[in-house]
XYZ file of C-alpha atoms in Angstrom:
776
model
C -0.027 -0.054 0.026
C 1.154 3.489 -0.832
C 0.076 6.443 1.062
C 0.829 10.147 0.055
C 1.789 12.438 2.969
C 0.221 15.659 1.847
C 0.149 17.765 5.138
C 2.845 19.036 7.406
C 3.924 21.680 9.913
C 6.495 24.111 9.190
C 8.573 26.570 10.634
C 11.704 28.686 9.795
C 12.302 29.686 13.477
C 15.648 28.744 14.957
C 14.904 25.467 16.777
C 17.808 23.540 18.513
C 16.072 20.167 18.514
C 13.220 20.265 16.132
C 13.182 16.449 16.197
C 12.038 16.251 19.650
C 8.370 14.725 19.776
C 7.729 16.651 22.659
C 8.086 20.057 21.120
C 4.431 21.551 20.349
C 4.193 22.226 16.650
C 0.497 23.415 17.048
C 1.529 27.066 16.045
C 3.716 26.129 13.259
C 2.402 26.937 9.762
C 0.274 24.305 8.040
C 1.551 23.504 4.674
C 0.748 21.197 1.915
C 3.204 19.035 0.306
C 5.094 19.409 -2.003
C 6.177 22.859 -0.444
C 8.747 25.356 -1.669
C 9.088 28.002 1.065
C 11.036 30.399 -0.985
C 8.128 31.642 -3.132
C 6.026 32.260 -0.164
C 8.534 35.033 1.178
C 9.370 38.357 -0.383
C 11.951 39.038 -3.225
C 14.930 41.107 -1.889
C 18.092 42.418 -3.726
C 19.882 41.344 -0.605
C 19.489 37.575 -1.721
C 21.352 36.005 -4.720
C 20.349 36.982 -8.225
C 21.337 33.654 -9.490
C 18.689 32.043 -7.525
C 15.937 34.707 -8.160
C 16.350 37.067 -5.344
C 14.465 34.605 -3.078
C 15.645 33.490 0.438
C 17.020 30.232 1.646
C 17.488 29.348 5.421
C 16.784 26.390 7.636
C 13.519 25.125 7.896
C 11.712 22.437 9.941
C 8.965 20.209 8.688
C 6.917 17.662 10.937
C 4.490 15.330 9.272
C 2.194 13.467 11.381
C 0.806 10.212 10.325
C -0.734 6.883 11.691
C -0.117 3.276 10.627
C -2.193 -0.004 11.002
C -2.577 -1.655 14.434
C -0.749 -4.686 13.133
C 2.341 -2.773 11.934
C 4.495 -5.604 13.060
C 3.188 -7.678 9.813
C 4.449 -4.888 7.627
C 7.749 -3.452 6.234
C 7.243 0.473 6.166
C 9.330 2.987 4.434
C 9.162 6.737 3.650
C 10.122 7.748 0.256
C 11.413 11.401 -0.481
C 11.072 12.194 -4.147
C 13.267 15.349 -3.619
C 14.165 17.768 -0.810
C 16.111 20.930 -1.387
C 18.641 20.458 0.288
C 20.733 18.757 2.845
C 17.635 17.008 4.450
C 18.395 15.529 7.944
C 15.424 13.134 8.840
C 14.055 11.418 11.899
C 11.142 9.382 12.726
C 9.674 9.636 16.343
C 13.318 10.802 17.291
C 14.882 8.039 15.603
C 17.493 9.730 13.424
C 17.279 8.452 9.856
C 20.132 9.875 8.208
C 20.885 12.915 5.840
C 20.478 13.375 2.021
C 22.607 16.197 0.362
C 21.257 16.380 -3.242
C 18.118 18.341 -3.531
C 17.094 16.688 -6.851
C 17.586 12.810 -6.317
C 15.221 10.678 -4.373
C 15.908 8.783 -1.383
C 14.267 6.479 1.393
C 14.382 4.980 4.671
C 13.010 1.980 6.361
C 11.166 3.193 9.505
C 9.654 -0.151 10.570
C 11.811 -0.136 13.825
C 10.609 3.395 14.704
C 6.861 3.721 14.090
C 4.085 3.312 16.820
C 1.286 1.313 15.748
C -2.241 2.874 16.515
C -0.579 6.096 17.677
C 0.540 9.447 16.298
C 3.815 9.262 14.534
C 6.025 12.161 13.643
C 8.446 12.367 10.675
C 10.735 15.346 11.187
C 12.822 16.746 8.426
C 15.264 19.562 8.851
C 16.372 21.266 5.442
C 19.353 23.389 5.395
C 19.695 25.965 2.524
C 21.797 28.659 4.048
C 24.233 28.957 0.835
C 21.681 30.685 -1.485
C 24.381 31.371 -3.960
C 24.757 27.589 -4.649
C 23.121 27.334 -8.111
C 23.322 29.427 -11.211
C 19.479 29.371 -11.502
C 16.520 29.010 -9.070
C 16.536 25.779 -6.809
C 13.812 26.523 -4.318
C 14.008 25.439 -0.742
C 11.862 22.821 1.115
C 10.377 19.301 0.563
C 9.581 20.302 -3.060
C 8.488 16.936 -4.271
C 6.121 14.297 -2.985
C 6.570 12.249 0.220
C 5.081 8.853 0.468
C 4.701 5.865 2.932
C 5.240 2.325 1.479
C 3.419 -0.234 3.929
C 4.067 -3.570 2.535
C 3.997 -7.154 3.389
C 7.312 -8.603 4.670
C 7.838 -10.361 1.506
C 7.536 -7.723 -1.342
C 9.177 -6.315 -4.630
C 11.629 -3.391 -3.944
C 9.954 -1.131 -6.550
C 13.131 1.234 -7.042
C 15.082 -1.844 -8.246
C 12.754 -2.948 -11.051
C 14.385 -2.937 -14.494
C 12.454 -3.604 -17.818
C 14.362 -4.389 -20.849
C 13.184 -4.651 -24.296
C 15.347 -7.279 -26.004
C 13.767 -7.224 -29.382
C 11.016 -4.871 -30.874
C 9.379 -4.798 -34.260
C 5.827 -4.504 -35.634
C 5.154 -8.140 -35.252
C 6.709 -8.913 -31.861
C 7.931 -7.526 -28.562
C 10.395 -9.578 -26.536
C 10.651 -8.165 -22.941
C 12.687 -9.094 -19.900
C 11.444 -7.721 -16.516
C 13.907 -7.938 -13.498
C 12.446 -7.629 -9.967
C 14.204 -7.783 -6.552
C 11.962 -9.432 -3.953
C 13.103 -9.121 -0.318
C 11.926 -11.054 2.783
C 12.524 -8.829 5.832
C 10.481 -11.292 8.025
C 12.145 -13.922 10.289
C 11.014 -17.038 8.540
C 11.662 -18.575 5.252
C 8.814 -18.840 2.736
C 7.530 -19.773 -0.718
C 6.279 -17.085 -2.865
C 5.055 -16.461 -6.524
C 5.491 -13.466 -8.683
C 3.035 -12.819 -11.327
C 2.989 -10.215 -14.001
C -0.349 -8.736 -15.908
C -0.514 -6.637 -19.132
C -4.065 -5.004 -19.591
C -5.286 -7.393 -16.935
C -4.017 -10.561 -19.024
C -1.453 -12.609 -16.977
C 1.638 -13.316 -19.156
C 3.941 -14.930 -16.582
C 4.110 -16.426 -13.139
C 7.306 -17.625 -11.465
C 7.350 -19.563 -7.980
C 10.251 -19.950 -5.786
C 11.528 -19.898 -2.099
C 13.224 -17.081 -0.181
C 14.922 -16.994 3.017
C 14.455 -14.943 6.051
C 16.418 -11.453 5.215
C 17.181 -12.535 1.715
C 16.889 -10.351 -1.306
C 16.247 -12.435 -4.556
C 16.498 -11.202 -8.030
C 13.456 -12.747 -10.287
C 13.624 -12.345 -14.207
C 10.502 -12.800 -16.139
C 10.818 -13.246 -20.041
C 7.829 -12.817 -22.059
C 6.514 -11.630 -25.513
C 3.827 -9.630 -26.834
C 2.410 -10.126 -30.392
C 1.567 -7.414 -32.739
C 2.835 -4.580 -30.120
C 1.534 -1.087 -30.114
C 4.898 0.700 -30.192
C 5.291 4.198 -28.359
C 6.182 7.184 -30.086
C 5.637 10.871 -29.997
C 2.588 10.544 -32.458
C 1.106 7.819 -30.680
C 2.389 7.496 -26.968
C 0.633 4.237 -26.122
C 1.189 2.969 -22.560
C 0.309 -0.636 -21.667
C -1.147 -1.172 -17.929
C 1.001 -3.615 -16.071
C 0.429 -5.081 -12.622
C 3.122 -7.149 -10.624
C 1.869 -9.381 -7.688
C 4.300 -10.966 -5.205
C 2.002 -13.544 -3.362
C 2.748 -15.555 -0.322
C 0.589 -17.854 1.766
C -0.206 -14.937 4.142
C -0.119 -11.697 1.974
C -0.047 -10.344 -1.415
C 2.062 -7.076 -2.637
C 0.555 -5.517 -5.625
C 2.215 -2.834 -7.795
C 0.795 -1.188 -10.899
C 2.707 0.861 -13.439
C 3.024 1.746 -17.046
C 4.986 0.177 -19.909
C 5.993 1.815 -23.152
C 7.315 -0.331 -25.892
C 10.006 1.767 -28.178
C 13.335 1.370 -29.739
C 15.353 4.520 -30.208
C 18.746 4.796 -31.616
C 21.407 7.390 -32.195
C 23.351 6.786 -35.516
C 26.417 8.832 -36.444
C 25.231 9.434 -39.967
C 21.331 8.942 -40.081
C 20.757 10.856 -36.890
C 18.167 9.804 -34.404
C 15.769 7.004 -35.015
C 12.452 6.066 -33.243
C 11.252 2.302 -34.014
C 13.275 2.569 -37.090
C 11.988 5.829 -38.294
C 14.310 8.867 -38.635
C 13.084 11.810 -36.401
C 14.615 15.136 -35.727
C 14.557 16.160 -32.017
C 12.644 19.208 -31.567
C 13.643 19.982 -28.024
C 13.491 22.533 -25.516
C 15.473 22.836 -22.269
C 13.386 23.152 -19.022
C 14.186 24.190 -15.428
C 11.948 22.974 -12.756
C 10.233 26.074 -11.425
C 6.869 27.296 -12.565
C 6.849 30.853 -11.350
C 5.023 31.362 -8.376
C 5.001 27.716 -7.481
C 8.755 27.625 -7.259
C 9.880 24.193 -7.689
C 6.836 22.619 -6.023
C 4.902 22.323 -9.379
C 1.472 20.326 -9.359
C 1.018 17.791 -12.290
C -1.902 19.746 -13.812
C 0.317 22.949 -14.142
C 2.927 20.867 -16.178
C 0.380 19.356 -18.173
C -0.890 22.883 -19.501
C 2.777 23.738 -20.205
C 3.650 20.605 -21.973
C 0.455 20.635 -24.190
C 1.468 24.090 -25.326
C 4.898 23.113 -26.092
C 3.487 20.100 -28.136
C 1.139 22.367 -30.050
C 4.351 24.579 -30.882
C 5.929 21.244 -32.321
C 8.384 20.062 -29.648
C 8.716 16.667 -29.351
C 11.777 16.588 -26.897
C 12.562 17.887 -23.369
C 16.096 18.304 -21.790
C 15.889 18.244 -18.154
C 18.191 21.014 -17.305
C 20.280 20.436 -15.487
C 19.161 17.901 -12.844
C 16.716 15.174 -12.538
C 13.177 16.470 -12.272
C 9.952 15.686 -10.376
C 8.508 12.058 -11.378
C 5.265 13.484 -12.451
C 7.051 15.292 -15.413
C 8.510 12.195 -16.575
C 4.915 10.478 -16.503
C 3.552 13.325 -18.510
C 6.356 12.811 -21.169
C 5.524 9.122 -21.376
C 1.862 9.945 -21.703
C 2.019 12.932 -24.020
C 4.656 11.667 -26.196
C 7.945 13.662 -25.559
C 11.410 12.312 -25.817
C 13.456 12.872 -22.686
C 17.161 13.725 -22.410
C 17.905 13.088 -18.810
C 20.747 15.045 -17.021
C 22.213 14.574 -13.708
C 24.852 17.354 -12.773
C 25.730 20.837 -13.768
C 29.025 20.785 -11.972
C 31.276 17.990 -10.651
C 34.080 18.464 -8.231
C 35.201 21.816 -9.561
C 32.894 24.886 -8.435
C 31.256 27.190 -11.217
C 31.024 30.751 -10.751
C 27.602 31.577 -9.071
C 26.468 35.154 -9.802
C 24.734 36.760 -6.768
C 24.259 40.453 -7.666
C 23.727 40.311 -11.420
C 24.517 38.023 -14.186
C 28.435 38.129 -15.102
C 28.909 40.839 -12.311
C 32.220 40.011 -10.752
C 33.146 38.667 -8.219
C 31.010 35.493 -8.352
C 30.560 33.223 -5.223
C 31.582 29.351 -5.210
C 28.774 27.736 -3.423
C 27.187 24.435 -4.693
C 27.043 20.782 -5.181
C 30.670 20.356 -5.783
C 31.476 20.323 -2.044
C 29.108 17.192 -1.992
C 30.094 15.674 -5.164
C 33.061 13.490 -3.899
C 31.027 11.839 -1.166
C 27.638 11.877 -3.067
C 27.949 11.472 -6.700
C 27.930 7.565 -6.847
C 24.625 7.591 -4.788
C 23.209 10.349 -6.841
C 23.817 8.645 -10.129
C 22.421 5.362 -8.877
C 19.236 7.121 -7.847
C 19.002 9.333 -10.950
C 19.270 6.235 -13.365
C 17.221 3.781 -11.419
C 14.265 6.271 -10.859
C 13.960 6.918 -14.451
C 15.212 3.822 -16.513
C 11.689 2.285 -16.952
C 10.353 5.593 -18.676
C 9.784 5.025 -22.431
C 10.423 8.714 -22.955
C 13.962 8.671 -21.611
C 16.451 8.085 -24.627
C 19.654 9.251 -23.180
C 21.458 10.116 -19.872
C 23.454 13.284 -19.756
C 26.278 13.198 -17.058
C 26.836 16.771 -17.212
C 26.147 20.345 -18.358
C 28.998 22.690 -19.707
C 31.312 20.927 -17.168
C 34.050 22.116 -19.786
C 33.034 25.886 -19.665
C 36.367 27.662 -20.196
C 38.051 28.760 -17.075
C 35.143 27.962 -15.079
C 37.200 26.503 -13.257
C 38.989 24.176 -15.730
C 41.474 25.568 -18.470
C 44.267 24.098 -20.281
C 47.871 25.369 -21.579
C 46.934 24.568 -25.110
C 44.620 27.697 -24.919
C 46.406 30.769 -23.781
C 42.819 32.527 -23.753
C 39.475 30.942 -23.814
C 36.152 32.572 -24.241
C 32.840 30.875 -23.652
C 29.300 31.472 -25.098
C 28.164 33.436 -22.277
C 31.148 35.612 -21.288
C 29.807 39.122 -21.725
C 31.484 41.522 -19.408
C 33.927 38.831 -18.318
C 37.332 40.595 -17.208
C 40.228 39.807 -19.659
C 42.283 38.284 -16.813
C 39.350 35.567 -16.223
C 39.870 34.610 -19.817
C 43.585 33.868 -19.556
C 45.165 30.484 -18.981
C 46.250 30.039 -15.224
C 48.185 27.056 -14.311
C 46.907 27.253 -10.540
C 43.437 26.502 -11.795
C 42.315 22.758 -12.324
C 43.601 21.323 -15.659
C 40.948 20.114 -18.116
C 42.486 16.985 -18.313
C 40.964 15.759 -15.152
C 37.437 15.858 -16.453
C 38.533 13.017 -18.775
C 38.668 10.398 -15.946
C 35.836 11.832 -14.089
C 33.668 11.330 -17.129
C 34.934 7.922 -17.840
C 33.914 7.093 -14.260
C 30.554 8.823 -14.315
C 29.870 7.050 -17.733
C 30.742 3.587 -16.183
C 28.473 4.461 -13.340
C 25.409 5.128 -15.584
C 25.910 1.991 -17.414
C 26.326 -0.153 -14.401
C 22.458 0.688 -13.657
C 21.378 0.969 -17.456
C 23.407 -0.392 -20.441
C 20.439 -0.034 -23.069
C 20.682 3.778 -23.496
C 23.573 5.986 -24.567
C 25.598 8.454 -22.432
C 26.280 12.031 -23.401
C 27.188 15.387 -22.034
C 26.546 19.150 -22.987
C 29.851 20.479 -24.047
C 30.584 24.100 -23.857
C 34.072 24.183 -25.408
C 34.558 21.298 -27.975
C 37.411 23.373 -29.417
C 39.568 22.160 -26.374
C 37.440 18.932 -25.239
C 37.730 17.338 -28.562
C 41.419 17.186 -28.269
C 41.656 16.206 -24.339
C 39.749 12.802 -24.831
C 36.695 14.112 -22.895
C 34.389 12.753 -25.625
C 36.200 9.147 -25.687
C 33.849 7.374 -22.947
C 30.794 9.078 -24.473
C 28.287 7.468 -26.805
C 26.858 10.788 -28.160
C 28.334 14.236 -28.189
C 26.127 17.175 -27.085
C 27.254 20.711 -28.449
C 25.973 23.818 -26.633
C 25.869 26.739 -29.225
C 28.704 25.300 -31.292
C 26.987 24.417 -34.628
C 29.990 25.676 -36.503
C 31.743 22.678 -35.470
C 29.376 20.074 -36.629
C 31.027 19.406 -39.830
C 34.417 19.247 -39.046
C 33.781 17.292 -35.906
C 31.542 14.658 -37.733
C 34.572 13.988 -39.946
C 36.864 13.690 -36.898
C 34.549 11.433 -34.960
C 32.869 9.379 -37.566
C 31.567 6.899 -35.032
C 30.170 9.341 -32.685
C 26.496 10.716 -33.105
C 26.260 14.611 -32.547
C 23.295 16.712 -31.505
C 22.651 20.080 -30.255
C 22.186 19.874 -26.565
C 21.726 23.713 -26.258
C 20.961 26.122 -28.838
C 19.874 29.562 -29.576
C 16.555 30.412 -31.196
C 17.692 31.587 -34.717
C 16.613 29.966 -37.814
C 20.361 29.437 -38.837
C 20.850 27.093 -35.763
C 17.729 24.918 -37.092
C 19.004 24.944 -40.622
C 22.066 23.093 -39.420
C 19.797 20.394 -38.115
C 17.455 20.036 -41.177
C 20.384 20.300 -43.605
C 22.444 17.590 -42.051
C 21.187 14.159 -41.881
C 23.704 13.090 -39.118
C 22.618 15.979 -36.671
C 19.989 14.340 -34.613
C 18.347 17.493 -33.376
C 18.500 20.684 -31.175
C 17.370 21.710 -27.575
C 16.413 25.448 -27.407
C 17.342 27.332 -24.372
C 14.805 27.557 -23.133
C 11.287 26.308 -23.522
C 9.786 28.384 -20.682
C 10.919 31.496 -18.660
C 12.478 30.448 -15.338
C 13.415 32.014 -12.050
C 17.017 32.914 -11.292
C 20.118 33.403 -13.604
C 18.947 37.156 -14.047
C 20.610 40.225 -15.164
C 20.010 42.035 -11.960
C 17.299 43.856 -9.825
C 14.475 43.919 -10.192
C 14.576 41.285 -12.702
C 14.319 38.020 -10.936
C 14.385 35.510 -13.829
C 15.393 34.744 -17.359
C 13.252 35.656 -20.327
C 14.822 33.082 -22.585
C 11.672 31.013 -22.840
C 8.897 30.661 -25.640
C 6.485 31.128 -22.865
C 6.259 33.216 -19.833
C 6.556 31.653 -16.197
C 2.807 32.199 -16.142
C 2.401 29.813 -19.274
C 1.471 32.441 -21.951
C 2.922 32.309 -25.494
C 5.242 34.872 -26.622
C 6.195 35.678 -30.146
C 9.057 33.399 -30.332
C 6.439 30.401 -29.396
C 4.912 31.060 -32.834
C 8.325 31.689 -34.655
C 9.176 28.356 -33.524
C 5.855 26.936 -34.316
C 6.306 28.200 -37.961
C 9.516 25.887 -38.285
C 8.398 22.891 -36.120
C 4.726 22.413 -36.936
C 4.347 20.770 -40.166
C 0.783 19.933 -39.943
C -1.364 22.473 -38.606
C -1.168 25.718 -40.844
C -1.580 29.095 -39.200
C -0.443 32.769 -39.341
C 0.460 34.926 -36.412
C 1.343 38.766 -36.331
C 3.836 40.525 -34.027
C 5.416 44.145 -34.154
C 8.100 46.114 -33.023
C 9.581 49.831 -33.701
C 12.059 49.781 -36.800
C 15.416 49.300 -35.473
C 14.415 47.167 -32.501
C 16.897 44.735 -31.165
C 16.589 41.255 -33.085
C 15.719 39.478 -29.825
C 12.336 38.088 -30.061
C 11.331 39.199 -26.541
C 10.680 42.629 -28.020
C 8.085 41.360 -30.602
C 4.735 42.133 -29.001
C 1.099 41.369 -30.108
C 0.287 45.049 -30.374
C -0.781 47.703 -33.072
C -0.133 51.086 -31.145
C 2.397 53.383 -32.260
C 2.831 57.057 -32.918
C 1.057 57.981 -36.027
C 3.411 57.982 -38.977
C 6.286 56.122 -37.076
C 8.078 53.333 -38.757
C 6.955 49.834 -37.562
C 8.306 46.439 -38.348
C 5.357 43.933 -38.912
C 6.566 40.185 -38.552
C 4.184 37.072 -39.588
C 5.239 33.761 -38.621
C 3.686 31.057 -40.413
C 4.325 27.512 -41.871
C 2.683 28.575 -45.172
C 4.756 29.367 -48.367
C 3.326 33.007 -48.787
C 1.625 35.530 -46.442
C 0.131 38.917 -47.470
C -0.260 41.623 -44.958
C -3.096 44.485 -45.003
C -3.237 47.594 -43.202
C -7.119 48.845 -43.003
C -7.790 46.513 -45.977
C -5.065 47.855 -48.112
C -2.390 45.544 -49.145
C 1.275 45.900 -48.310
C 2.160 43.124 -50.561
C 3.086 39.409 -50.424
C 6.175 37.925 -48.813
C 7.983 34.861 -48.846
C 10.123 33.748 -45.676
C 13.433 35.739 -45.708
C 16.781 34.276 -44.720
C 15.830 34.257 -41.051
C 12.584 32.449 -41.427
C 10.285 35.390 -41.119
C 7.845 37.233 -43.024
C 8.736 40.958 -42.449
C 7.300 44.252 -43.741
C 8.389 47.721 -42.648
C 5.523 50.103 -42.694
C 4.575 53.439 -41.476
C 2.202 53.314 -38.419
C -1.504 53.918 -39.241
C -4.133 53.345 -36.507
C -6.754 50.710 -37.359
C -6.403 47.199 -38.071
C -3.598 44.967 -39.560
C -4.121 41.361 -40.819
C -2.105 38.920 -42.393
C -3.505 36.286 -44.653
C -2.179 33.140 -46.098
C -3.426 30.115 -47.996
C -2.590 26.437 -48.432
C -2.480 24.367 -51.476
C -6.191 23.489 -51.246
C -7.231 27.222 -51.145
C -7.905 27.351 -47.304
C -7.299 30.677 -45.917
C -5.573 31.369 -42.552
C -5.492 34.702 -40.920
C -4.364 36.788 -37.901
C -5.506 40.191 -37.118
C -4.441 43.068 -34.566
C -6.482 46.009 -33.936
C -5.051 49.496 -32.264
C -5.480 48.970 -28.506
C -9.037 49.478 -27.570
C -10.071 50.785 -23.937
C -10.001 47.575 -21.348
C -13.455 47.101 -20.386
C -13.585 44.005 -18.345
C -11.970 40.970 -16.928
C -12.379 37.485 -18.500
C -11.957 34.651 -16.215
C -11.553 31.017 -17.360
C -11.108 27.801 -15.303
C -8.416 25.713 -16.856
C -9.005 22.378 -15.165
C -12.020 20.080 -14.824
C -13.410 17.699 -12.234
C -11.679 19.429 -9.246
C -11.364 17.163 -6.012
C -12.216 18.168 -2.736
C -9.220 16.856 -1.201
C -7.512 20.020 0.364
C -4.712 19.433 -2.019
C -5.586 20.042 -5.487
C -4.769 23.692 -7.066
C -6.991 24.843 -9.931
C -5.660 27.228 -12.464
C -7.735 30.333 -13.675
C -6.606 32.367 -16.556
C -7.306 36.123 -16.532
C -7.440 38.047 -19.689
C -8.212 41.752 -19.917
C -10.709 42.442 -22.751
C -12.367 45.264 -24.630
C -16.144 45.610 -25.455
C -15.974 43.169 -28.365
C -13.991 40.553 -26.359
C -10.711 40.915 -27.814
C -7.649 40.774 -25.391
C -6.090 44.048 -24.595
C -2.468 42.888 -25.084
C -0.807 46.176 -23.602
C -3.118 46.196 -20.538
C -1.647 46.529 -17.167
C -4.464 46.603 -14.747
C -4.294 46.094 -11.152
C -6.645 43.506 -9.668
C -7.588 41.850 -6.300
C -8.866 38.442 -5.525
C -11.083 37.264 -2.946
C -12.673 33.718 -2.196
C -15.566 32.128 -0.501
C -16.750 28.584 0.177
C -14.808 25.445 -0.687
C -11.842 27.333 -2.428
C -8.868 29.286 -0.973
C -6.344 31.476 -2.591
C -2.714 30.414 -2.992
C -0.909 32.895 -5.390
C -0.793 34.687 -8.544
C 1.745 35.010 -11.546
C 1.530 37.336 -14.479
C 4.763 36.316 -16.063
C 6.513 39.919 -15.618
C 9.980 38.884 -14.374
C 10.456 42.617 -13.234
C 7.454 42.539 -10.843
C 8.756 41.912 -7.486
C 5.360 41.770 -5.838
C 4.874 38.931 -3.418
C 3.450 36.011 -5.270
C 1.182 35.172 -2.341
C -0.376 38.822 -2.320
C -4.076 38.796 -3.285
C -3.333 42.021 -5.497
C -1.251 41.986 -8.803
C -1.266 43.782 -11.969
C -1.927 41.974 -15.249
C 0.866 41.771 -17.702
C 0.414 42.201 -21.349
C -3.256 41.530 -20.920
C -2.858 38.366 -18.879
C -2.532 36.816 -15.330
C -3.023 33.371 -13.816
C -4.534 32.795 -10.350
C -4.194 29.670 -8.416
C -6.464 28.595 -5.872
C -6.561 25.356 -3.772
C -9.941 23.123 -3.058
C -10.760 22.598 0.665
C -11.531 18.826 1.823
C -15.356 19.554 1.503
C -17.380 18.964 -1.313
C -19.397 22.122 -2.635
C -19.247 25.331 -4.170
C -16.406 27.809 -4.143
C -16.468 31.256 -5.540
C -13.544 33.312 -6.557
C -14.160 37.258 -6.994
C -11.701 39.271 -9.293
C -12.247 42.818 -8.750
C -10.569 46.096 -10.067
C -11.191 49.708 -9.682
C -10.556 50.236 -13.430
C -12.606 47.849 -15.366
C -15.643 45.592 -14.912
C -15.222 42.826 -12.266
C -15.379 39.076 -12.805
C -16.632 36.072 -10.647
C -16.001 32.381 -11.155
C -17.751 29.465 -9.445
C -15.907 26.288 -8.935
C -17.753 22.993 -7.842
C -15.638 20.584 -5.881
C -16.439 16.896 -5.972
């Protein structure tokens, strides 16, 4: 039996012995798990810019739970999917241990510590005082689910399961499933393990297991005419595994996707024998006002939008993510490149008062790496290796970034892809810094560790400086080479390493970078930096995040989203308009969905479309037809004239596709839309409400910055808001916030009582809105 632990008591007060069960926690804050305390606090430029100007600290959690009266008949464990970071754990004052990494899961057997039929207390002390420990936002707290496993004495250790697809084609799938069964009791016993696919038993094996023994059981079976998993048809089989003894049964259900993927040095990437270009985006783990404690439905909304953009690949940057994200990738049809580390034993620069503003700080995982990397790699691989979406392991991101800290005497000066403002002295070779040759041995060890736990997938890393790394031997142990922003080396290195597949592990948004992919069969694909805006890695106050995404932190599409869709979506024809003043910087962030400038000023109008030709009209007058330019856009520069602009394209069948922007009308009212359906009355579920500011005709006012206030009644409570404006340092938990570019997201939580909840969205400037939500 699996029990989610959803509620906890929490405090940031300085407590000496928070693990003491006699301490009264009744006045501590009641929180729902997962929980990221940083985003519930205020932004301040006293904190680190790299981690989003939000606080860390030391927090105490206490989780109260009950167990069955006959607990002595069970094996009881607690599983933490992720706690950031340095989590010290107790159960009823029994110290369980400490886990350092905030991104890998860990568990403890607490059978010896629990009290049957009484109040049990699980205490977690989370230490995150070094808030300049990352180059991006990390959050603080129990940021991922916690669960109890209450199992018979003889049961399967779920984390040890390994499913291997031995052979797969359209006629047959041959599968080997490996299970580790444990007998934690004091008597030898007979057992049987059975596996079912879509309720049909496929194989059963009987055996004997001694007291205290762990036994590996392998099941081999085949499926005729299998439905193979792919991005276009992400079919998942329902699997049930039973471990049965004379006195008890242990049942675990899970999903199985049948897929065969391959990286070929000449053909690129293949899925079930079909060549597919990886249309990838990199993602960090936060979601704006949620911090890193992101619910499944929020990720679902985000991923569905990325899917509509044409993306088929997610690079988990630069750490393992929450299990729900991998499950969604399995379900929705995304390939996953899974990454474990951003730094190894050498510290990277951590910017704490503005990006590339010297001097940096040097806090972070490197201090834990020597003791913990083997444990973390094991957890990383075992937790994800049964996901059909995972196609490759990455052992590191930009570990070879020049002079950060590794350098080499063969380069007197080295410059990286993100070195704007870097002092000249920092670019020079320094014999006192770590030698880049050291990375070769570390990469070899990490590759071997990964393959120890999964020999079915290739191992890669994302290289920042292949000019050096291709000569030191860093690539020798890798199966696939990832290049970050180094498209210019694809051709020559394909010749130098003819047996090594190459792909873009991190790329810019320009059309030229995509051309490298589509013009070269041997390039498997690219991963854009980044799919969605994220907290941290900011240029400086008051900005508290990066605007590098195709969507805002609130999940609203930017112009860049439609530009990318014009390249990646080959099936759904569309036209989308955006504008900027003539001479504006080429960064797509400056393109907006507005037609509101000074009369007669010169305006650059851009259309994004996957059609061959687009015609622009201003107030009904044609401005001419255009084909895509060398940058993949349809562009006109025209004098501004108030009114309406429209862009029209047609497909080969004569179907018309159009987008229109009107001169900004006066905002009149708030339009509120509930994103989610079937809201459970569980006291946990968070619903998403989309707010749009519209005019009399119902069109969105994309320039509208309207202050609103939220109030709730009934079985719904307010949680937080996010407008996607990374320069807005209002508290996320405030009930007042301005819309940004006409939009806002409100997040509310259901109570544990079924019934009606009402959300009132008010403004002193425009017509209010009210939304009623029924919880079931």
